[in-house]
Amino acid sequence: MSRENRRMILILLAITVCLVFVPLFALKGAEFGGSDDAGSVMVEEIGGAYEPWFTPVLETMLDGELPGEIESLLFCIQTGIGVGVLAFLMGRMVERKKWEDKETIKRN
């Protein structure tokens, strides 16, 4: 690995560490709520009583709310599936370009 590459990697690692740890110390006492909670609070402030149109399917099946850990797990699985699909499609496009370039070279 060249010296420039090593330097770039160290700089990027330092930036990553700063992005992860600086907010932990800079935002002491901050509360991080979900957008669903914030939305329902705003609706109540603006228009009165908020009543959901329906209950989530899993909550209906389980007769109660899902634990936070399960919600996080489902969200992570959904994210992983989405990233997998995007990575597959991007890889497919790159490989298609390579194959097209090879075919062009063979024809000429």
PDB file of C-alpha atoms in Angstrom:
ATOM      1  CA  MET A   1       0.000   0.000   0.000  1.00  0.00           C
ATOM      2  CA  SER A   2       1.391   3.363  -0.946  1.00  0.00           C
ATOM      3  CA  ARG A   3       2.007   6.118   1.544  1.00  0.00           C
ATOM      4  CA  GLU A   4      -0.788   8.283   0.088  1.00  0.00           C
ATOM      5  CA  ASN A   5      -3.315   5.470   0.377  1.00  0.00           C
ATOM      6  CA  ARG A   6      -2.306   4.793   3.968  1.00  0.00           C
ATOM      7  CA  ARG A   7      -2.676   8.476   4.815  1.00  0.00           C
ATOM      8  CA  MET A   8      -6.118   8.654   3.149  1.00  0.00           C
ATOM      9  CA  ILE A   9      -7.303   5.575   5.058  1.00  0.00           C
ATOM     10  CA  LEU A  10      -6.151   7.030   8.375  1.00  0.00           C
ATOM     11  CA  ILE A  11      -7.877  10.340   7.634  1.00  0.00           C
ATOM     12  CA  LEU A  12     -11.117   8.576   6.705  1.00  0.00           C
ATOM     13  CA  LEU A  13     -10.950   6.420   9.851  1.00  0.00           C
ATOM     14  CA  ALA A  14     -10.426   9.532  12.000  1.00  0.00           C
ATOM     15  CA  ILE A  15     -13.425  11.227  10.373  1.00  0.00           C
ATOM     16  CA  THR A  16     -15.534   8.115  10.933  1.00  0.00           C
ATOM     17  CA  VAL A  17     -14.580   7.921  14.602  1.00  0.00           C
ATOM     18  CA  CYS A  18     -15.422  11.613  15.012  1.00  0.00           C
ATOM     19  CA  LEU A  19     -18.811  11.137  13.332  1.00  0.00           C
ATOM     20  CA  VAL A  20     -19.611   8.296  15.718  1.00  0.00           C
ATOM     21  CA  PHE A  21     -18.375   9.690  19.025  1.00  0.00           C
ATOM     22  CA  VAL A  22     -18.754  13.488  18.816  1.00  0.00           C
ATOM     23  CA  PRO A  23     -22.587  13.403  18.841  1.00  0.00           C
ATOM     24  CA  LEU A  24     -22.538  11.228  21.971  1.00  0.00           C
ATOM     25  CA  PHE A  25     -20.741  13.928  23.923  1.00  0.00           C
ATOM     26  CA  ALA A  26     -22.111  17.021  22.159  1.00  0.00           C
ATOM     27  CA  LEU A  27     -25.767  16.092  22.632  1.00  0.00           C
ATOM     28  CA  LYS A  28     -25.854  15.143  26.310  1.00  0.00           C
ATOM     29  CA  GLY A  29     -29.373  15.020  27.659  1.00  0.00           C
ATOM     30  CA  ALA A  30     -30.943  14.995  24.201  1.00  0.00           C
ATOM     31  CA  GLU A  31     -33.980  12.819  23.685  1.00  0.00           C
ATOM     32  CA  PHE A  32     -34.257  10.843  20.489  1.00  0.00           C
ATOM     33  CA  GLY A  33     -37.862   9.976  19.724  1.00  0.00           C
ATOM     34  CA  GLY A  34     -39.367   8.325  16.728  1.00  0.00           C
ATOM     35  CA  SER A  35     -41.069  10.182  13.931  1.00  0.00           C
ATOM     36  CA  ASP A  36     -44.344   8.368  14.650  1.00  0.00           C
ATOM     37  CA  ASP A  37     -44.440   9.782  18.175  1.00  0.00           C
ATOM     38  CA  ALA A  38     -43.514  13.272  17.013  1.00  0.00           C
ATOM     39  CA  GLY A  39     -46.157  13.142  14.283  1.00  0.00           C
ATOM     40  CA  SER A  40     -48.951  12.121  16.628  1.00  0.00           C
ATOM     41  CA  VAL A  41     -47.959  14.859  19.100  1.00  0.00           C
ATOM     42  CA  MET A  42     -48.048  17.492  16.352  1.00  0.00           C
ATOM     43  CA  VAL A  43     -51.442  16.286  15.109  1.00  0.00           C
ATOM     44  CA  GLU A  44     -52.846  16.520  18.640  1.00  0.00           C
ATOM     45  CA  GLU A  45     -51.443  20.044  19.034  1.00  0.00           C
ATOM     46  CA  ILE A  46     -52.931  21.219  15.739  1.00  0.00           C
ATOM     47  CA  GLY A  47     -56.228  19.409  15.383  1.00  0.00           C
ATOM     48  CA  GLY A  48     -57.264  17.980  18.718  1.00  0.00           C
ATOM     49  CA  ALA A  49     -57.620  14.311  19.525  1.00  0.00           C
ATOM     50  CA  TYR A  50     -55.560  11.946  17.427  1.00  0.00           C
ATOM     51  CA  GLU A  51     -57.084   8.577  16.639  1.00  0.00           C
ATOM     52  CA  PRO A  52     -55.166   6.109  14.425  1.00  0.00           C
ATOM     53  CA  TRP A  53     -57.056   4.700  11.446  1.00  0.00           C
ATOM     54  CA  PHE A  54     -55.916   1.152  12.064  1.00  0.00           C
ATOM     55  CA  THR A  55     -53.683  -0.923  14.308  1.00  0.00           C
ATOM     56  CA  PRO A  56     -50.562  -2.641  12.973  1.00  0.00           C
ATOM     57  CA  VAL A  57     -51.070  -6.261  11.915  1.00  0.00           C
ATOM     58  CA  LEU A  58     -48.449  -7.711  14.273  1.00  0.00           C
ATOM     59  CA  GLU A  59     -49.896  -5.802  17.224  1.00  0.00           C
ATOM     60  CA  THR A  60     -53.310  -7.250  16.408  1.00  0.00           C
ATOM     61  CA  MET A  61     -51.895 -10.774  16.228  1.00  0.00           C
ATOM     62  CA  LEU A  62     -49.916 -10.431  19.479  1.00  0.00           C
ATOM     63  CA  ASP A  63     -52.609  -8.521  21.428  1.00  0.00           C
ATOM     64  CA  GLY A  64     -50.202  -5.718  22.298  1.00  0.00           C
ATOM     65  CA  GLU A  65     -47.240  -3.663  21.147  1.00  0.00           C
ATOM     66  CA  LEU A  66     -44.057  -5.234  19.888  1.00  0.00           C
ATOM     67  CA  PRO A  67     -41.042  -4.855  22.155  1.00  0.00           C
ATOM     68  CA  GLY A  68     -38.579  -2.227  20.986  1.00  0.00           C
ATOM     69  CA  GLU A  69     -35.896  -4.834  20.326  1.00  0.00           C
ATOM     70  CA  ILE A  70     -38.180  -6.733  17.951  1.00  0.00           C
ATOM     71  CA  GLU A  71     -39.102  -3.542  16.108  1.00  0.00           C
ATOM     72  CA  SER A  72     -35.400  -2.743  15.727  1.00  0.00           C
ATOM     73  CA  LEU A  73     -34.709  -6.277  14.511  1.00  0.00           C
ATOM     74  CA  LEU A  74     -37.445  -6.073  11.877  1.00  0.00           C
ATOM     75  CA  PHE A  75     -36.186  -2.671  10.754  1.00  0.00           C
ATOM     76  CA  CYS A  76     -32.621  -3.995  10.455  1.00  0.00           C
ATOM     77  CA  ILE A  77     -33.796  -7.008   8.454  1.00  0.00           C
ATOM     78  CA  GLN A  78     -35.747  -4.711   6.137  1.00  0.00           C
ATOM     79  CA  THR A  79     -32.676  -2.499   5.725  1.00  0.00           C
ATOM     80  CA  GLY A  80     -30.450  -5.503   5.027  1.00  0.00           C
ATOM     81  CA  ILE A  81     -32.797  -6.803   2.350  1.00  0.00           C
ATOM     82  CA  GLY A  82     -32.939  -3.376   0.702  1.00  0.00           C
ATOM     83  CA  VAL A  83     -29.154  -2.993   0.740  1.00  0.00           C
ATOM     84  CA  GLY A  84     -28.770  -6.504  -0.664  1.00  0.00           C
ATOM     85  CA  VAL A  85     -31.114  -5.746  -3.549  1.00  0.00           C
ATOM     86  CA  LEU A  86     -29.384  -2.438  -4.323  1.00  0.00           C
ATOM     87  CA  ALA A  87     -25.919  -4.023  -4.146  1.00  0.00           C
ATOM     88  CA  PHE A  88     -27.037  -6.842  -6.442  1.00  0.00           C
ATOM     89  CA  LEU A  89     -28.461  -4.412  -8.998  1.00  0.00           C
ATOM     90  CA  MET A  90     -25.392  -2.173  -8.907  1.00  0.00           C
ATOM     91  CA  GLY A  91     -23.095  -5.181  -9.325  1.00  0.00           C
ATOM     92  CA  ARG A  92     -25.224  -6.398 -12.175  1.00  0.00           C
ATOM     93  CA  MET A  93     -24.924  -3.041 -13.936  1.00  0.00           C
ATOM     94  CA  VAL A  94     -21.132  -2.993 -13.498  1.00  0.00           C
ATOM     95  CA  GLU A  95     -20.774  -6.528 -14.846  1.00  0.00           C
ATOM     96  CA  ARG A  96     -23.057  -5.746 -17.802  1.00  0.00           C
ATOM     97  CA  LYS A  97     -20.827  -2.786 -18.677  1.00  0.00           C
ATOM     98  CA  LYS A  98     -17.733  -5.022 -18.526  1.00  0.00           C
ATOM     99  CA  TRP A  99     -19.345  -7.626 -20.767  1.00  0.00           C
ATOM    100  CA  GLU A 100     -20.471  -4.982 -23.252  1.00  0.00           C
ATOM    101  CA  ASP A 101     -16.952  -3.542 -23.349  1.00  0.00           C
ATOM    102  CA  LYS A 102     -15.487  -7.007 -23.997  1.00  0.00           C
ATOM    103  CA  GLU A 103     -17.991  -7.650 -26.810  1.00  0.00           C
ATOM    104  CA  THR A 104     -17.135  -4.295 -28.387  1.00  0.00           C
ATOM    105  CA  ILE A 105     -13.433  -5.107 -28.297  1.00  0.00           C
ATOM    106  CA  LYS A 106     -14.007  -8.573 -29.856  1.00  0.00           C
ATOM    107  CA  ARG A 107     -16.056  -7.118 -32.717  1.00  0.00           C
ATOM    108  CA  ASN A 108     -13.410  -4.555 -33.603  1.00  0.00           C
TER     109      ASN A 108
END
